[in-house]
Amino acid sequence: MNKYSDNTSRAYPIRLFLLLLAILFALHSKPIDAAEIPLAGRNVIYIHLESFQNFMIGQTLNGIPITPNLNAFTQQGLWFSHCYPQTAGGNTSDAEFMVHTSLLPASKGAVFNQFTSGSYHSIGNILKKKGYNTAVFHGNTANVWNRPVMYPALGLDRFDSAAQYAPGLKIGLGLADRPFYTETAHQLLTLKEPFFADVLSLSGHSPFTIPISEDSFNPAPYTGTVFGDYLRAIHYADGALGLFIAELRHSGLLEKSLAVIYGDHGGLPLSEYERLEHFLNNSQSGQTKASSNTIKPALWRARTQVPLLFLAHGAIMPASVGAPVGQVDIAHTVAAMMGAEMPGSVGTNLMHGVPPFVAFRGGSIIKEDLWITNVTDSGAEVYNLANGDLVFSGKEGRLLFSGTIKRAIKMLEASDKVLEQHR
Ligand code: GP9
Ligand code: MN
């Protein structure tokens, strides 16, 4: 049998199972019923990392780590090292929508502009039923992405945008991450506990213009390029994140909370493909020559992975999971961690295992180390995500993965059905 077909058995994520046991044992000296909830009653803090791709994590440039803080945090929590952004026409807002509802984005445009009526079975609404207060913090003008209209449907009661923050350094679209996080850390202390807070950073967003006075990270040999500027923006965003987590730790909030750190989508434009590959080749193998400039779509897809990390001091043991997961799995998992169901979700509870595949709005799918794309009724292209090579195509590709393709279409349809109830 072909190693890649739909009939292969999915490796059971045994580490996750062991982790769950570790969590249960860490909290109770004797075994407890798995229905008991390890994190119930904790505050939940989402930290949304703008345009933050995974490929820089653990990497250095000129001997300096690009993401020293995130590098350390990945060792302190439950780290999903292959999380794919599933955003579509709504960019940031699609990521927000998924991490609140475990539903997929709309087939056209942003959910936030079209499906705003009623009340979603969102993490905010679910936690409110448990007595939580809910709030969102973002250093941009309020009306971007129709947030003031959509947030009530997601059960998010308070929304502090740029107007509520003291004027401070502006980077790119809005308030720079450092002053933003500093003031947000203070505001969190004013919330009545337990709370659900959604903290949306901004400085990772293009045009990646970080003043040298704010961060002296030297991106040579990429100085003056979009790629170099992006590394600087991420270095700055990581530094600001480090200070925020330190403040939460210092104030005592961190140890009473579950922090969920995730990236929303990629930040680099495709025009930076060659520099990205050059950077990865140099850093990983010590080669100095530029890589081929032939764009391999599957490699680009793999490079757009975003961070996903669950931090809960004393309740979640450090572990890492390398199987592919998606943003659509986040809300469902958080609900389960807090002892709640998420009705209508098309995500997976990552505490029980990884999803069988990650589906994207455009119809492509990631299954293990493969990307199934350009799917038609009679054909499909299947690429190896590790080297970008085409491994199956045409009828063969379609037939080998017909079961997965069918299930992915069903998942998209199920999600669309819920959206329609909110038009
Ligand atoms: C806007 C910010 C960026 O407030 O969230 O949005 P994006 O351009 O990434 O969708
Ligand atoms: Mn964004």
XYZ file of N, CA, C and O in Angstrom, residues 309-373:
260
model
N 0.767 28.312 21.025
C 1.332 27.909 22.316
C 0.310 28.108 23.424
O -0.342 29.156 23.491
N 0.157 27.095 24.266
C -0.716 27.196 25.433
C 0.185 27.224 26.669
O 0.950 26.282 26.903
N 0.064 28.299 27.439
C 0.885 28.445 28.653
C -0.038 28.458 29.857
O -0.940 29.292 29.942
N 0.171 27.579 30.776
C -0.633 27.591 32.008
C 0.237 27.050 33.123
O 0.359 25.830 33.311
N 0.833 27.985 33.816
C 1.778 27.660 34.868
C 1.187 26.627 35.844
O 0.095 26.815 36.368
N 1.897 25.536 36.049
C 1.474 24.534 37.018
C 0.379 23.600 36.535
O 0.021 22.655 37.230
N -0.172 23.847 35.362
C -1.266 22.995 34.889
C -0.963 22.335 33.552
O -1.467 21.257 33.256
N -0.160 22.968 32.744
C 0.207 22.364 31.460
C 1.715 22.136 31.467
O 2.497 23.066 31.607
N 2.078 20.877 31.331
C 3.496 20.532 31.328
C 4.108 20.891 29.974
O 3.434 20.772 28.955
N 5.359 21.318 29.941
C 5.990 21.627 28.654
C 6.009 20.403 27.743
O 6.324 19.299 28.185
N 5.601 20.594 26.509
C 5.606 19.517 25.524
C 5.512 20.148 24.155
O 5.053 21.285 24.025
N 5.943 19.426 23.130
C 5.737 19.978 21.793
C 5.120 18.920 20.905
O 5.358 17.722 21.071
N 4.283 19.380 20.009
C 3.569 18.497 19.088
C 3.892 18.971 17.675
O 3.670 20.135 17.341
N 4.415 18.073 16.876
C 4.868 18.466 15.536
C 3.887 18.180 14.424
O 4.114 18.580 13.279
N 2.779 17.516 14.733
C 1.802 17.206 13.682
C 1.058 18.481 13.278
O 0.888 19.382 14.098
N 0.612 18.572 12.020
C -0.081 19.789 11.593
C -1.412 19.987 12.305
O -2.182 19.036 12.483
N -1.645 21.211 12.734
C -2.935 21.605 13.320
C -3.304 22.940 12.682
O -2.502 23.543 11.977
N -4.534 23.408 12.938
C -4.960 24.670 12.326
C -5.528 25.625 13.355
O -5.817 25.257 14.495
N -5.706 26.858 12.942
C -6.290 27.862 13.850
C -7.707 27.482 14.260
O -8.173 27.882 15.322
N -8.369 26.714 13.406
C -9.749 26.332 13.697
C -9.836 25.392 14.905
O -10.904 25.192 15.461
N -8.708 24.853 15.304
C -8.709 23.932 16.455
C -8.566 24.655 17.801
O -8.724 24.041 18.863
N -8.253 25.924 17.755
C -7.879 26.614 18.995
C -9.060 26.811 19.955
O -8.998 26.423 21.134
N -10.153 27.401 19.466
C -11.278 27.701 20.369
C -11.853 26.425 20.976
O -12.157 26.367 22.173
N -11.995 25.414 20.147
C -12.538 24.131 20.614
C -11.671 23.582 21.760
O -12.189 23.108 22.783
N -10.367 23.700 21.594
C -9.443 23.196 22.613
C -9.543 24.013 23.902
O -9.567 23.453 25.006
N -9.613 25.331 23.741
C -9.699 26.182 24.933
C -11.009 25.898 25.671
O -11.027 25.779 26.908
N -12.103 25.766 24.908
C -13.387 25.456 25.553
C -13.252 24.160 26.355
O -13.650 24.090 27.527
N -12.651 23.141 25.743
C -12.488 21.858 26.439
C -11.610 22.017 27.678
O -11.894 21.450 28.738
N -10.558 22.810 27.558
C -9.670 23.023 28.710
C -10.414 23.676 29.865
O -10.071 23.488 31.028
N -11.426 24.487 29.514
C -12.189 25.185 30.551
C -13.432 24.383 30.948
O -14.295 24.879 31.674
N -13.538 23.167 30.407
C -14.635 22.292 30.803
C -15.929 22.575 30.085
O -17.013 22.339 30.619
N -15.852 23.080 28.842
C -17.071 23.396 28.100
C -17.047 22.760 26.714
O -15.991 22.403 26.189
N -18.231 22.633 26.154
C -18.378 22.149 24.779
C -18.378 23.361 23.850
O -18.660 24.476 24.292
N -18.134 23.127 22.587
C -18.246 24.216 21.611
C -19.188 23.763 20.500
O -18.759 23.192 19.491
N -20.495 24.012 20.666
C -21.460 23.518 19.686
C -21.197 24.065 18.285
O -20.851 25.229 18.134
N -21.338 23.224 17.275
C -21.182 23.651 15.883
C -19.732 23.691 15.414
O -19.465 23.859 14.227
N -18.777 23.539 16.337
C -17.362 23.633 15.978
C -16.977 22.641 14.887
O -17.431 21.497 14.888
N -16.113 23.073 13.976
C -15.531 22.118 13.037
C -14.051 21.889 13.378
O -13.306 21.339 12.581
N -13.654 22.342 14.540
C -12.274 22.136 14.982
C -12.130 20.846 15.775
O -13.090 20.103 15.972
N -10.919 20.622 16.220
C -10.584 19.407 16.980
C -10.128 19.818 18.373
O -9.427 20.819 18.525
N -10.499 19.045 19.367
C -9.970 19.256 20.712
C -8.550 18.694 20.748
O -8.354 17.479 20.790
N -7.574 19.570 20.740
C -6.175 19.133 20.660
C -5.713 18.406 21.911
O -4.647 17.786 21.922
N -6.510 18.472 22.964
C -6.180 17.701 24.170
C -6.412 16.209 23.932
O -5.898 15.364 24.652
N -7.226 15.893 22.940
C -7.513 14.490 22.659
C -6.747 13.945 21.460
O -6.717 12.753 21.234
N -6.192 14.807 20.651
C -5.461 14.336 19.481
C -5.414 15.411 18.419
O -6.137 16.397 18.507
N -4.558 15.208 17.438
C -4.453 16.204 16.369
C -5.507 15.922 15.303
O -6.006 14.800 15.194
N -5.871 16.940 14.507
C -6.900 16.712 13.486
C -6.369 15.804 12.365
O -5.156 15.774 12.131
N -7.254 15.085 11.685
C -6.787 14.214 10.603
C -6.237 14.995 9.413
O -5.459 14.483 8.622
N -6.651 16.264 9.284
C -6.142 17.118 8.200
C -6.457 18.563 8.555
O -7.260 18.839 9.448
N -5.808 19.478 7.849
C -6.102 20.909 8.018
C -6.670 21.403 6.690
O -6.011 21.288 5.648
N -7.896 21.908 6.715
C -8.557 22.327 5.470
C -8.470 23.841 5.300
O -8.585 24.587 6.269
N -8.275 24.263 4.070
C -8.205 25.698 3.776
C -9.402 26.103 2.927
O -9.925 25.300 2.147
N -9.773 27.368 3.098
C -10.963 27.869 2.413
C -10.903 27.653 0.906
O -11.892 27.337 0.270
N -9.751 27.820 0.306
C -9.651 27.667 -1.146
C -9.801 26.234 -1.624
O -9.789 25.975 -2.828
N -9.918 25.281 -0.709
C -10.120 23.889 -1.113
C -8.877 23.031 -0.976
O -8.923 21.824 -1.211
N -7.751 23.601 -0.625
C -6.577 22.752 -0.445
C -6.547 22.206 0.989
O -7.269 22.691 1.873
N -5.706 21.193 1.177
C -5.716 20.451 2.452
C -4.287 20.078 2.818
O -3.502 19.700 1.933
N -3.978 20.146 4.101
C -2.710 19.574 4.562
C -3.004 18.327 5.360
O -3.859 18.336 6.263
N -2.353 17.256 4.933
C -2.523 15.977 5.630
C -1.126 15.448 5.921
O -0.356 15.195 4.992
N -0.805 15.353 7.186
C 0.547 14.961 7.594
C 1.585 15.839 6.902
O 1.496 17.056 7.004
N 2.505 15.231 6.130
C 3.533 16.078 5.513
C 3.225 16.387 4.052
O 4.125 16.678 3.261
N 1.951 16.339 3.696
C 1.565 16.568 2.305
C 0.597 17.727 2.165
O -0.198 17.997 3.069
N 0.656 18.384 1.032
C -0.296 19.454 0.699
C -1.063 19.024 -0.547
O -0.467 18.821 -1.608
N -2.364 18.866 -0.401
C -3.234 18.438 -1.499
C -3.885 19.712 -2.050
O -4.585 20.414 -1.320
N -3.632 20.008 -3.309
C -4.124 21.296 -3.822
C -4.571 21.165 -5.280
O -4.449 20.088 -5.873
